[in-house]
Coordinates of C-alpha atoms in Angstrom, one line a residue:
Chain A
M1 CA 0.0 0.0 0.0
G2 CA 1.1 3.5 -0.7
A3 CA 1.6 6.6 1.5
V4 CA -1.2 7.7 3.8
L5 CA -2.0 11.4 4.3
R6 CA -4.0 12.4 7.4
G7 CA -6.4 15.3 8.0
S8 CA -9.8 15.8 9.6
G9 CA -12.6 13.6 8.3
V10 CA -15.5 16.0 8.1
S11 CA -18.0 14.1 5.9
P12 CA -18.2 10.3 6.4
G13 CA -18.1 7.7 3.7
A14 CA -15.4 6.4 1.4
G15 CA -14.4 7.5 -2.1
Y16 CA -11.9 6.2 -4.6
G17 CA -10.7 7.7 -7.9
P18 CA -8.0 9.6 -9.7
V19 CA -6.7 12.8 -8.3
Y20 CA -8.0 16.0 -9.9
L21 CA -5.9 19.0 -8.8
L22 CA -7.8 22.2 -8.8
A23 CA -6.0 25.0 -10.7
G24 CA -3.5 26.6 -8.4
A25 CA -3.9 29.9 -6.7
I26 CA -3.9 33.1 -8.8
P27 CA -0.4 34.7 -8.3
E28 CA -0.3 38.0 -6.4
P29 CA 0.0 41.0 -8.8
P30 CA 3.4 42.5 -8.0
A31 CA 3.6 45.3 -5.5
G32 CA 4.2 48.7 -7.2
Q33 CA 2.5 47.5 -10.5
R34 CA 1.4 50.7 -12.4
H35 CA -1.1 51.3 -15.2
D36 CA -0.3 53.2 -18.4
G37 CA -1.8 56.5 -17.2
D38 CA -5.4 56.2 -18.3
A39 CA -7.0 56.0 -14.8
V40 CA -10.5 56.3 -16.1
A41 CA -10.2 53.3 -18.4
E42 CA -8.4 51.3 -15.8
K43 CA -11.2 52.0 -13.2
K44 CA -13.8 51.0 -15.7
R45 CA -12.0 47.7 -16.4
A46 CA -11.7 46.9 -12.7
T47 CA -15.4 47.8 -12.0
A48 CA -16.5 45.7 -14.9
A49 CA -14.4 42.7 -13.7
L50 CA -16.0 42.9 -10.2
A51 CA -19.5 43.1 -11.8
R52 CA -18.7 40.1 -14.0
V53 CA -17.5 38.0 -11.1
A54 CA -20.6 38.9 -9.1
D55 CA -22.9 38.0 -12.0
D56 CA -21.0 34.7 -12.6
L57 CA -21.3 33.8 -8.9
E58 CA -25.0 34.5 -8.9
A59 CA -25.5 32.5 -12.1
R60 CA -23.6 29.5 -10.6
G61 CA -25.8 29.8 -7.5
E62 CA -29.0 29.7 -9.5
R63 CA -27.8 26.6 -11.3
A64 CA -26.8 24.9 -8.1
G65 CA -29.8 25.8 -5.9
G66 CA -30.2 25.0 -2.3
T67 CA -27.6 25.9 0.3
A68 CA -25.1 26.7 -2.4
R69 CA -27.4 29.4 -3.8
D70 CA -27.4 31.3 -0.5
V71 CA -23.7 31.0 -0.1
L72 CA -23.0 32.2 -3.6
S73 CA -25.4 35.1 -3.6
A74 CA -23.8 36.2 -0.3
Q75 CA -20.4 36.1 -2.2
A76 CA -21.9 38.0 -5.1
M77 CA -23.0 40.7 -2.7
M78 CA -19.4 41.0 -1.4
A79 CA -18.2 41.4 -5.0
R80 CA -20.7 44.3 -5.4
D81 CA -19.6 46.0 -2.1
P82 CA -19.3 49.7 -2.9
G83 CA -16.4 49.9 -0.4
L84 CA -14.4 47.7 -2.7
E85 CA -15.1 49.8 -5.8
V86 CA -14.2 53.0 -4.0
G87 CA -11.0 51.4 -2.6
V88 CA -10.0 50.2 -6.1
A89 CA -10.7 53.6 -7.6
E90 CA -8.6 55.4 -5.0
L91 CA -5.7 53.2 -5.7
V92 CA -6.0 53.4 -9.5
D93 CA -6.2 57.2 -9.2
T94 CA -2.7 57.2 -7.6
G95 CA -1.4 55.1 -10.5
T96 CA -1.7 51.6 -9.2
A97 CA -2.6 49.1 -11.9
G98 CA -6.1 47.5 -11.7
P99 CA -5.0 44.0 -10.7
R100 CA -2.8 45.3 -7.9
A101 CA -5.5 47.8 -6.8
V102 CA -8.0 44.9 -6.6
F103 CA -5.5 42.9 -4.5
E104 CA -4.9 45.7 -2.1
A105 CA -8.5 46.9 -1.8
F106 CA -9.6 43.3 -0.9
G107 CA -6.6 43.2 1.5
R108 CA -8.1 45.8 3.8
Y109 CA -11.3 43.9 4.3
R110 CA -9.4 40.7 4.6
E111 CA -7.5 42.1 7.6
L112 CA -10.7 43.3 9.2
L113 CA -12.5 40.0 8.9
A114 CA -9.4 38.0 10.0
A115 CA -9.0 40.2 13.0
V116 CA -12.5 39.3 14.2
G117 CA -11.7 35.6 14.0
G118 CA -14.0 32.6 14.3
Y119 CA -16.8 32.5 11.8
L120 CA -15.6 35.6 10.0
A121 CA -12.0 34.4 9.7
E122 CA -13.4 31.4 7.7
R123 CA -15.2 33.9 5.4
V124 CA -11.7 35.1 4.4
A125 CA -11.5 32.2 2.1
D126 CA -14.6 33.4 0.3
L127 CA -13.2 36.8 0.0
D128 CA -9.9 35.5 -1.4
D129 CA -11.8 33.5 -4.0
I130 CA -13.7 36.6 -5.2
R131 CA -10.4 38.5 -5.3
D132 CA -8.7 35.8 -7.3
R133 CA -11.6 35.5 -9.7
T134 CA -11.5 39.3 -10.3
I135 CA -7.8 39.3 -10.9
A136 CA -8.2 36.3 -13.3
V137 CA -10.7 38.3 -15.3
L138 CA -8.4 41.4 -15.4
T139 CA -5.3 39.5 -16.3
G140 CA -6.8 36.9 -18.7
L141 CA -5.9 34.0 -16.5
P142 CA -8.2 31.0 -16.5
M143 CA -10.7 31.1 -13.7
P144 CA -10.3 28.4 -11.1
G145 CA -12.8 25.7 -11.8
V146 CA -13.7 22.0 -11.8
P147 CA -14.1 19.8 -14.8
E148 CA -17.7 19.5 -15.9
H149 CA -17.1 16.1 -17.6
A150 CA -15.0 13.2 -16.6
A151 CA -14.7 9.5 -17.7
E152 CA -15.0 8.4 -14.1
P153 CA -15.6 9.9 -10.7
Y154 CA -12.5 11.9 -9.5
V155 CA -11.1 12.9 -6.1
L156 CA -11.1 16.7 -6.1
V157 CA -7.9 18.0 -4.4
A158 CA -7.3 21.7 -3.7
R159 CA -5.7 24.0 -1.2
D160 CA -9.2 25.0 -0.2
L161 CA -12.4 24.8 -2.1
A162 CA -14.4 27.9 -2.7
P163 CA -18.2 27.8 -2.7
A164 CA -18.1 28.7 -6.4
D165 CA -16.0 25.6 -7.1
T166 CA -18.2 23.1 -5.3
A167 CA -21.6 24.6 -6.3
V168 CA -21.7 23.4 -9.9
L169 CA -20.0 20.0 -9.1
N170 CA -21.8 17.1 -10.6
R171 CA -22.3 14.8 -7.6
D172 CA -22.0 11.7 -9.8
L173 CA -18.5 12.8 -11.0
V174 CA -17.0 13.4 -7.6
A175 CA -15.7 10.5 -5.4
A176 CA -14.4 12.7 -2.6
F177 CA -13.0 16.0 -1.6
V178 CA -9.5 16.5 -0.1
T179 CA -8.2 19.9 0.9
E180 CA -4.9 21.0 2.4
E181 CA -6.6 23.7 4.5
G182 CA -9.9 24.3 6.1
G183 CA -11.6 23.2 9.3
P184 CA -14.9 21.5 10.3
T185 CA -16.9 24.7 9.6
S186 CA -15.2 25.6 6.3
H187 CA -17.4 25.7 3.2
T188 CA -15.8 22.5 1.9
A189 CA -16.9 20.7 5.0
I190 CA -20.4 22.2 5.1
L191 CA -21.1 21.6 1.4
A192 CA -19.5 18.1 1.5
R193 CA -21.9 17.1 4.2
A194 CA -24.9 18.7 2.4
M195 CA -23.9 16.8 -0.8
G196 CA -23.0 13.6 1.0
V197 CA -19.5 13.6 -0.5
P198 CA -16.8 12.0 1.7
A199 CA -14.3 14.7 2.6
V200 CA -11.0 15.2 4.4
V201 CA -9.9 18.7 5.2
G202 CA -6.8 20.2 6.8
C203 CA -4.8 17.4 5.1
A204 CA -1.1 18.3 5.1
G205 CA 0.6 17.4 1.8
A206 CA -2.7 17.1 -0.2
T207 CA -1.7 19.6 -2.8
G208 CA 1.5 17.6 -3.4
L209 CA -0.6 14.7 -4.7
V210 CA 0.0 13.9 -8.4
A211 CA -2.9 14.4 -10.8
G212 CA -4.2 11.1 -12.0
D213 CA -2.8 9.0 -9.2
R214 CA -5.5 6.9 -7.6
V215 CA -6.3 7.7 -4.0
L216 CA -8.7 6.1 -1.4
V217 CA -10.4 8.7 0.8
D218 CA -11.9 7.7 4.2
G219 CA -14.1 10.7 5.2
A220 CA -14.7 9.2 8.7
A221 CA -11.1 8.3 9.6
G222 CA -9.7 11.4 7.8
T223 CA -7.2 9.4 5.8
V224 CA -6.1 9.6 2.1
T225 CA -4.2 6.5 0.9
V226 CA -2.2 6.9 -2.3
E227 CA -2.3 4.0 -4.8
P228 CA -3.9 1.5 -2.4
A229 CA -4.0 -2.2 -3.1
R230 CA -7.1 -3.4 -4.9
E231 CA -8.2 -5.6 -1.9
R232 CA -8.0 -2.6 0.4
V233 CA -10.2 -0.5 -1.9
D234 CA -12.8 -3.2 -2.1
A235 CA -12.7 -3.6 1.7
V236 CA -13.1 0.1 2.4
L237 CA -15.8 0.7 -0.2
G238 CA -17.6 -2.4 0.8
A239 CA -17.5 -1.4 4.4
A240 CA -18.8 2.1 3.6
A241 CA -21.8 0.6 1.8
A242 CA -22.4 -1.9 4.6
R243 CA -22.1 0.7 7.2
Q244 CA -24.7 2.9 5.5
A245 CA -27.0 0.0 5.4
A246 CA -26.4 -1.0 9.0
L247 CA -26.8 2.6 10.2
T248 CA -30.2 3.0 8.6
A249 CA -31.3 -0.5 9.8
T250 CA -30.7 0.1 13.5
T251 CA -33.5 2.3 15.0
G252 CA -35.2 2.7 18.4
P253 CA -33.9 3.3 21.9
G254 CA -30.3 2.6 22.6
A255 CA -29.6 -0.9 23.8
T256 CA -26.9 -3.6 23.7
A257 CA -27.5 -6.7 21.6
D258 CA -28.8 -8.5 24.6
G259 CA -31.3 -5.8 25.4
F260 CA -29.4 -3.9 28.2
A261 CA -30.9 -0.3 27.8
V262 CA -28.4 2.6 27.4
P263 CA -30.5 5.7 26.7
L264 CA -29.0 7.8 23.9
L265 CA -29.4 11.5 24.5
A266 CA -28.4 14.7 22.6
N267 CA -26.1 17.5 23.6
I268 CA -27.7 20.8 22.7
G269 CA -26.9 24.5 23.1
G270 CA -30.5 25.8 22.8
P271 CA -33.9 25.3 21.2
R272 CA -32.4 25.6 17.7
D273 CA -30.6 22.2 18.1
L274 CA -33.8 20.4 18.9
A275 CA -34.7 19.5 15.3
A276 CA -31.5 17.6 14.7
A277 CA -31.8 15.8 18.0
L278 CA -35.2 14.6 17.2
A279 CA -34.3 13.7 13.6
H280 CA -31.5 11.5 14.9
G281 CA -33.7 9.7 17.4
A282 CA -32.5 11.2 20.7
E283 CA -34.4 9.8 23.6
G284 CA -34.0 13.1 25.5
V285 CA -31.3 15.7 26.2
G286 CA -28.2 14.7 28.1
L287 CA -26.6 18.1 28.1
Y288 CA -28.3 21.4 27.6
R289 CA -25.6 24.0 27.7
T290 CA -27.4 27.0 29.1
E291 CA -24.4 29.4 28.8
F292 CA -25.3 30.2 25.2
L293 CA -28.2 32.3 26.7
F294 CA -25.8 34.3 28.8
L295 CA -22.6 34.8 26.7
D296 CA -22.1 37.7 24.3
R297 CA -24.6 40.0 25.8
A298 CA -24.6 43.2 27.8
E299 CA -27.3 42.3 30.3
A300 CA -28.3 39.1 32.0
P301 CA -31.2 37.3 30.3
S302 CA -34.5 38.0 32.2
E303 CA -36.1 35.1 34.0
V304 CA -38.9 35.3 31.5
E305 CA -36.5 34.9 28.6
Q306 CA -34.7 32.0 30.3
E307 CA -38.0 30.3 31.1
A308 CA -39.1 30.5 27.5
A309 CA -35.8 28.9 26.2
Y310 CA -36.0 26.1 28.8
R311 CA -39.6 25.4 28.2
A312 CA -39.1 25.0 24.5
V313 CA -36.6 22.2 25.3
F314 CA -38.8 20.5 27.9
E315 CA -41.8 20.5 25.5
A316 CA -39.8 18.8 22.8
F317 CA -39.3 15.6 24.9
P318 CA -42.6 14.7 26.5
G319 CA -41.9 12.1 29.2
G320 CA -38.2 12.2 28.3
R321 CA -35.2 13.1 30.3
V322 CA -33.7 16.6 29.9
V323 CA -30.4 17.2 31.6
V324 CA -29.8 20.9 32.1
R325 CA -26.3 22.1 33.0
T326 CA -26.4 25.4 34.9
L327 CA -24.4 28.3 33.7
D328 CA -20.8 27.3 33.0
A329 CA -18.9 30.6 32.8
G330 CA -15.6 31.9 34.2
A331 CA -12.5 33.7 33.2
D332 CA -12.3 31.7 29.9
K333 CA -15.9 32.5 29.1
P334 CA -16.5 35.9 30.8
L335 CA -20.0 37.4 31.2
A336 CA -20.3 41.1 30.2
F337 CA -22.9 41.8 32.8
L338 CA -20.7 40.7 35.8
P339 CA -17.7 42.5 37.1
P340 CA -14.7 41.3 35.1
P341 CA -13.1 38.4 36.9
G342 CA -9.6 39.0 38.3
E343 CA -6.7 38.1 36.0
E344 CA -6.2 34.4 36.3
P345 CA -2.9 32.9 35.1
N346 CA -4.8 29.7 34.4
P347 CA -8.6 30.2 33.8
A348 CA -9.2 26.4 33.5
L349 CA -8.2 26.1 37.2
G350 CA -9.9 29.3 38.3
E351 CA -13.3 30.6 39.4
R352 CA -15.6 29.0 36.8
G353 CA -18.7 26.8 36.8
L354 CA -20.3 26.2 40.2
R355 CA -17.5 28.2 41.8
M356 CA -18.8 31.4 40.2
F357 CA -22.3 30.6 41.5
R358 CA -20.9 30.6 45.0
R359 CA -19.9 34.2 44.5
Y360 CA -23.2 35.2 42.7
P361 CA -25.8 33.1 44.5
D362 CA -28.6 35.4 43.1
M363 CA -27.7 34.3 39.5
M364 CA -28.1 30.6 40.5
A365 CA -31.4 31.3 42.3
S366 CA -32.7 33.1 39.2
Q367 CA -31.7 30.2 36.9
L368 CA -33.0 27.5 39.1
G369 CA -36.3 29.5 39.6
A370 CA -36.7 29.9 35.8
L371 CA -36.1 26.2 35.3
A372 CA -38.6 25.2 38.0
R373 CA -41.3 27.4 36.4
A374 CA -40.4 26.2 32.8
V375 CA -41.0 22.6 33.6
T376 CA -44.4 23.3 35.1
G377 CA -47.1 22.0 32.8
T378 CA -44.7 19.8 30.8
T379 CA -44.1 16.1 31.2
A380 CA -40.4 16.2 30.7
L381 CA -38.2 14.9 33.5
P382 CA -35.8 17.7 34.5
Y383 CA -32.4 16.8 35.7
V384 CA -30.3 19.8 36.8
M385 CA -26.6 19.6 37.2
A386 CA -23.7 21.9 38.1
P387 CA -20.3 22.0 36.3
M388 CA -16.9 22.1 37.8
V389 CA -17.7 20.4 41.2
A390 CA -14.6 19.3 43.2
T391 CA -15.9 18.6 46.7
V392 CA -18.7 17.1 48.7
E393 CA -19.5 20.5 50.2
E394 CA -20.1 22.0 46.8
A395 CA -22.2 19.1 45.6
A396 CA -24.4 19.1 48.7
W397 CA -24.8 22.9 48.5
F398 CA -26.0 22.7 44.9
A399 CA -28.3 19.8 45.5
E400 CA -29.9 21.6 48.4
A401 CA -30.4 24.8 46.3
C402 CA -32.1 22.7 43.6
H403 CA -34.3 20.8 45.9
Q404 CA -35.4 24.1 47.6
A405 CA -36.2 25.6 44.2
G406 CA -38.5 22.6 43.6
L407 CA -36.2 20.7 41.3
A408 CA -36.2 17.2 42.6
T409 CA -33.4 15.7 40.6
A410 CA -30.1 17.4 41.2
G411 CA -26.7 16.2 40.0
I412 CA -23.2 17.2 39.2
M413 CA -20.7 16.9 36.4
I414 CA -17.8 14.7 37.0
E415 CA -14.9 16.7 35.5
V416 CA -12.5 17.2 38.2
P417 CA -10.4 14.1 39.2
S418 CA -11.1 14.7 42.9
A419 CA -14.8 14.2 42.2
A420 CA -14.2 10.9 40.4
L421 CA -11.7 9.7 43.0
R422 CA -14.3 10.3 45.8
A423 CA -17.3 9.4 43.7
R424 CA -18.8 7.3 46.6
D425 CA -18.9 10.4 48.9
L426 CA -20.3 12.7 46.2
A427 CA -22.9 10.1 45.1
A428 CA -24.4 10.2 48.5
A429 CA -24.9 14.0 48.2
V430 CA -26.6 14.2 44.8
D431 CA -29.2 12.3 42.6
F432 CA -27.0 11.7 39.5
F433 CA -23.7 12.1 37.8
S434 CA -22.8 13.1 34.3
I435 CA -19.1 12.7 33.3
G436 CA -17.7 15.5 31.2
T437 CA -14.9 13.7 29.5
N438 CA -13.4 16.7 27.8
D439 CA -12.6 18.5 31.0
L440 CA -12.0 15.3 32.9
T441 CA -9.3 14.5 30.4
Q442 CA -7.9 18.0 30.5
Y443 CA -7.6 17.9 34.3
T444 CA -6.3 14.3 34.5
L445 CA -3.5 14.8 32.0
A446 CA -2.9 18.4 33.1
A447 CA -3.2 19.4 29.4
D448 CA -5.0 22.7 28.8
R449 CA -7.7 22.3 26.1
Q450 CA -6.8 25.7 24.7
V451 CA -3.1 24.9 24.2
S452 CA -2.7 23.0 20.9
A453 CA 0.9 22.1 21.7
V454 CA -0.5 19.6 24.3
A455 CA -3.4 18.4 22.2
E456 CA -2.0 14.9 22.0
L457 CA -2.6 14.5 25.7
Q458 CA -6.3 15.4 25.2
D459 CA -7.2 11.8 24.6
P460 CA -10.1 10.3 26.6
W461 CA -8.7 6.8 25.7
H462 CA -5.9 7.3 28.1
P463 CA -6.2 4.5 30.7
A464 CA -5.9 7.1 33.5
V465 CA -9.1 8.7 32.2
L466 CA -10.8 5.3 31.8
D467 CA -9.9 4.5 35.4
L468 CA -11.5 7.6 36.7
I469 CA -14.7 7.0 34.6
A470 CA -14.8 3.5 36.1
L471 CA -14.5 4.9 39.7
A472 CA -17.3 7.5 39.0
A473 CA -19.6 4.8 37.6
E474 CA -18.9 2.4 40.5
G475 CA -19.5 5.2 43.0
A476 CA -22.8 6.1 41.5
A477 CA -23.9 2.4 41.2
A478 CA -23.0 1.7 44.8
A479 CA -25.4 4.5 45.8
G480 CA -28.0 3.4 43.3
K481 CA -27.7 6.6 41.2
P482 CA -27.4 7.0 37.4
C483 CA -24.1 8.0 35.9
G484 CA -24.1 9.3 32.2
V485 CA -21.4 10.6 29.9
C486 CA -21.9 13.8 28.0
G487 CA -18.5 14.6 26.6
E488 CA -17.1 14.0 23.1
A489 CA -16.1 10.5 24.2
A490 CA -19.7 9.4 24.0
A491 CA -19.8 10.3 20.3
D492 CA -17.0 7.8 19.5
P493 CA -18.9 4.5 18.8
V494 CA -16.0 2.4 20.0
L495 CA -15.5 4.3 23.2
A496 CA -19.3 4.4 23.7
C497 CA -19.2 0.5 24.0
V498 CA -16.3 0.8 26.4
L499 CA -18.1 3.4 28.5
T500 CA -21.1 1.1 28.7
G501 CA -18.8 -1.7 29.8
L502 CA -17.4 0.6 32.5
G503 CA -20.8 1.0 34.0
V504 CA -22.0 4.3 32.4
T505 CA -25.8 4.3 32.3
S506 CA -26.6 6.8 29.5
L507 CA -24.7 8.4 26.6
S508 CA -25.1 12.0 25.4
M509 CA -23.6 13.4 22.2
G510 CA -23.9 15.8 19.3
A511 CA -26.9 14.6 17.3
P512 CA -25.2 13.3 14.1
A513 CA -23.3 10.7 16.2
L514 CA -26.4 9.1 17.6
P515 CA -27.0 6.6 14.7
W516 CA -23.4 5.4 14.9
V517 CA -23.4 4.8 18.6
R518 CA -26.9 3.2 18.4
A519 CA -25.6 0.8 15.7
A520 CA -22.3 0.0 17.6
L521 CA -24.1 -0.8 20.9
A522 CA -26.8 -2.9 19.1
R523 CA -24.0 -5.2 17.8
H524 CA -22.5 -6.1 21.1
T525 CA -23.7 -7.7 24.3
V526 CA -23.1 -6.0 27.6
E527 CA -20.6 -8.7 28.4
Q528 CA -18.6 -7.9 25.3
C529 CA -18.7 -4.2 26.3
R530 CA -17.4 -5.1 29.7
A531 CA -14.6 -7.3 28.2
A532 CA -13.7 -4.3 26.0
A533 CA -13.5 -2.1 29.0
V534 CA -11.3 -4.5 30.9
A535 CA -9.0 -4.8 27.8
A536 CA -8.8 -1.1 27.5
R537 CA -8.0 -0.5 31.1
G538 CA -5.4 -3.3 30.9
A539 CA -3.4 -1.3 28.3
T540 CA -0.7 1.2 29.2
T541 CA -1.2 3.9 26.5
A542 CA -4.2 5.5 24.8
T543 CA -3.4 3.9 21.5
Q544 CA -3.0 0.5 23.0
A545 CA -6.3 1.0 24.9
K546 CA -8.1 1.7 21.8
D547 CA -6.6 -1.2 19.9
A548 CA -7.4 -3.5 22.8
A549 CA -11.0 -2.4 23.0
R550 CA -11.4 -2.8 19.2
G551 CA -10.1 -6.3 19.4
A552 CA -12.8 -7.2 21.9
L553 CA -15.6 -5.7 19.8
P554 CA -16.1 -7.9 16.8
G555 CA -19.3 -6.1 15.6
L556 CA -17.4 -3.0 14.7
A557 CA -16.2 -4.4 11.4
E558 CA -19.7 -4.7 10.1
L559 CA -20.0 -0.9 10.6
G560 CA -16.6 -0.3 8.9
L561 CA -15.3 1.2 12.2
Chain B
M1 CA -29.8 63.5 11.5
A2 CA -32.1 60.7 12.3
E3 CA -30.9 57.9 14.6
R4 CA -32.1 54.6 16.0
K5 CA -30.5 52.7 18.9
V6 CA -31.6 49.1 18.8
T7 CA -30.7 45.8 20.4
V8 CA -30.2 43.0 17.8
E9 CA -32.6 40.2 18.4
S10 CA -31.7 38.1 15.4
E11 CA -30.2 34.9 16.7
V12 CA -27.2 35.0 14.3
G13 CA -26.7 38.7 15.0
L14 CA -25.9 40.9 12.0
H15 CA -24.4 38.1 9.9
A16 CA -25.6 35.7 7.3
R17 CA -29.1 36.3 6.0
P18 CA -30.1 39.3 8.3
A19 CA -26.9 41.0 7.3
A20 CA -27.7 40.5 3.6
T21 CA -31.3 41.8 4.0
F22 CA -30.0 44.7 6.0
V23 CA -27.5 45.8 3.3
Q24 CA -30.0 45.2 0.4
T25 CA -32.5 47.4 2.2
A26 CA -29.9 50.2 2.8
T27 CA -28.7 49.9 -0.8
R28 CA -32.2 50.6 -2.1
A29 CA -32.7 53.6 0.2
P30 CA -32.4 57.2 -1.2
V31 CA -30.1 58.2 1.6
D32 CA -26.8 57.1 3.0
V33 CA -27.1 55.0 6.2
T34 CA -24.3 54.3 8.7
V35 CA -24.2 51.8 11.5
R36 CA -21.9 51.4 14.5
K37 CA -21.8 49.0 17.4
V38 CA -22.3 50.3 20.9
G39 CA -19.2 49.3 22.9
G40 CA -17.4 48.4 19.7
D41 CA -14.1 50.0 18.5
G42 CA -16.0 53.1 17.4
R43 CA -15.8 52.2 13.7
V44 CA -18.7 53.6 11.6
A45 CA -19.7 51.3 8.7
S46 CA -21.7 52.2 5.6
A47 CA -24.9 50.1 5.7
R48 CA -24.4 49.5 2.0
S49 CA -21.1 47.7 2.5
I50 CA -21.7 44.1 3.4
L51 CA -18.0 43.7 4.2
S52 CA -17.9 46.6 6.6
V53 CA -21.2 45.5 8.3
L54 CA -19.9 42.0 8.8
A55 CA -16.6 43.3 10.2
L56 CA -18.5 45.1 12.9
D57 CA -19.2 41.6 14.2
V58 CA -22.6 42.5 15.7
R59 CA -24.0 39.5 17.6
Y60 CA -27.3 38.6 19.2
G61 CA -27.9 41.0 22.1
D62 CA -25.5 43.7 20.9
T63 CA -26.8 47.2 20.7
I64 CA -26.2 49.2 17.4
V65 CA -26.9 52.8 16.4
I66 CA -28.2 53.3 12.8
S67 CA -28.1 56.9 11.4
A68 CA -29.2 58.6 8.2
E69 CA -29.9 62.1 7.1
G70 CA -32.3 63.6 4.5
D71 CA -35.6 62.8 2.9
G72 CA -36.7 59.2 3.6
A73 CA -34.2 58.7 6.4
E74 CA -36.9 58.0 9.0
A75 CA -38.6 55.4 6.8
V76 CA -35.4 53.4 6.0
L77 CA -34.3 53.5 9.6
D78 CA -37.7 52.0 10.6
Q79 CA -37.2 49.2 8.1
L80 CA -33.7 48.5 9.2
V81 CA -34.7 48.4 12.9
E82 CA -37.4 45.9 11.9
I83 CA -34.9 43.6 10.2
V84 CA -32.6 43.4 13.2
S85 CA -35.5 43.0 15.7
V86 CA -36.8 39.8 14.2
P87 CA -35.5 36.9 16.4

């Protein structure tokens, strides 16, 4: 087998075909490039080029329809931005040639958007695409584009795909996308999922692939294999097809093959996530992150507003469990309406989560009151839990406050190793546990989630993390209390089986992962899950733990996992 | 000079579709309209420039000030307030 490139798998499925390299980037027009003196004509040319690009984007959007139309008409609007035209005109008036003026005028907005970061920083790729198209028109270079005809489906490889590239793609001609850059919210990722095209983004070395070489793309694992052996291709493509069939075949509440129920719940940030949760068959909500109501605003949300948001979620799951996590804010997620927290050298270890409520008990009373009123008249089962609990005193204090507010089921997140180590003591003080594996991993391995240099330590497969999960689950079981998991770990179908084997009683995850976890659990007995858990804990490294667990879970192969 | 101070109720803030509608409406108006974010860096954006409006990074719950001058100013400001007030 040939070389394997790795990136982020952002759209599952497998694709195989010859590499098609998208035309390289348009070169930057040289700095100091001047026009021949006719500023009026040069401005006219530049304006016409911008208009032509805008028209072309709109026309492509109309041909593509759906999500792509919205994306492309937004891009067309950017191309028609009067600020760009003014910027180009000013530069041309001082003698700068059209292509260079376009480059520089776009550059100003590019910096503004990049400075804001997040969602807007990813729109920079859209802006660059408009700029390159405009420069291509002005300089007579071919516009970047994809082949409209091909003898067989190809794997489209590019530095990054622009919406204009992907919009007019013929789905039947594309086996997969691979891009050197881009993240899970890039356009490539979003459109790939919308089109159902397997995709790997952020794949180092992708643009070094040779046109025409055959590659096998695994959009779940995030791998690109160059010139794979034929048997390997058959196995992967066969598995992808079987997996699709298996996924759609498994429905209903979460359970192991021998009928041991493991409720499958959804993680949500607010009412807007409910549709996806219901569509993927969530049996309830396992993590309602209420901080989205509080962040990024000047004043605290009123109790009426809170109540409305909570009620919408309770009403979506009649008779179902809805686990609400109280406000999780702190120095890393400051609230504008509270006095700024003191400078903390390490916010992950500072005054956050429940610790902040101890300083502002009125905020907790207001949130618990709104929750108690919101549930009135609905049939949902409200579970309320606090984040960042380290001690029995904190746990008992929170449970008491919930019970006084009329909320009968009060629990805590298990994120701090001390809480897992003394789970028996904490279980006596509360009604349930939910393990937050992301933070538990961060604190167990002493690896800040915000520091990418230590990202390798952020692996919930580490046997130390598995040991703590086992302790928490055992502590809860001894007291007859439920213990769920609501971190990313629950979304990994292999790890979900191991968690079940460790004694975890429910699993909550982002909605798209639900069918995978449901299918993986349905293919193993609870004994097999326990054996996988024992095997994983018997390993000495995260990688070995994962391999050992996989070896004990024979049903994974059927799902291509 | 007519002015409106308004809290953005749109869930996505002044991004995506609300931003597009906002800019399209301002583009059709007979007068120039500017917008700035309260508590922002003080930058004043032309409401006809999608890129400038996006770069203000106005989010749900932020307060913005929209200003215009001349005939029709009041009418277009009312329309723009309406756009950002839709949850």
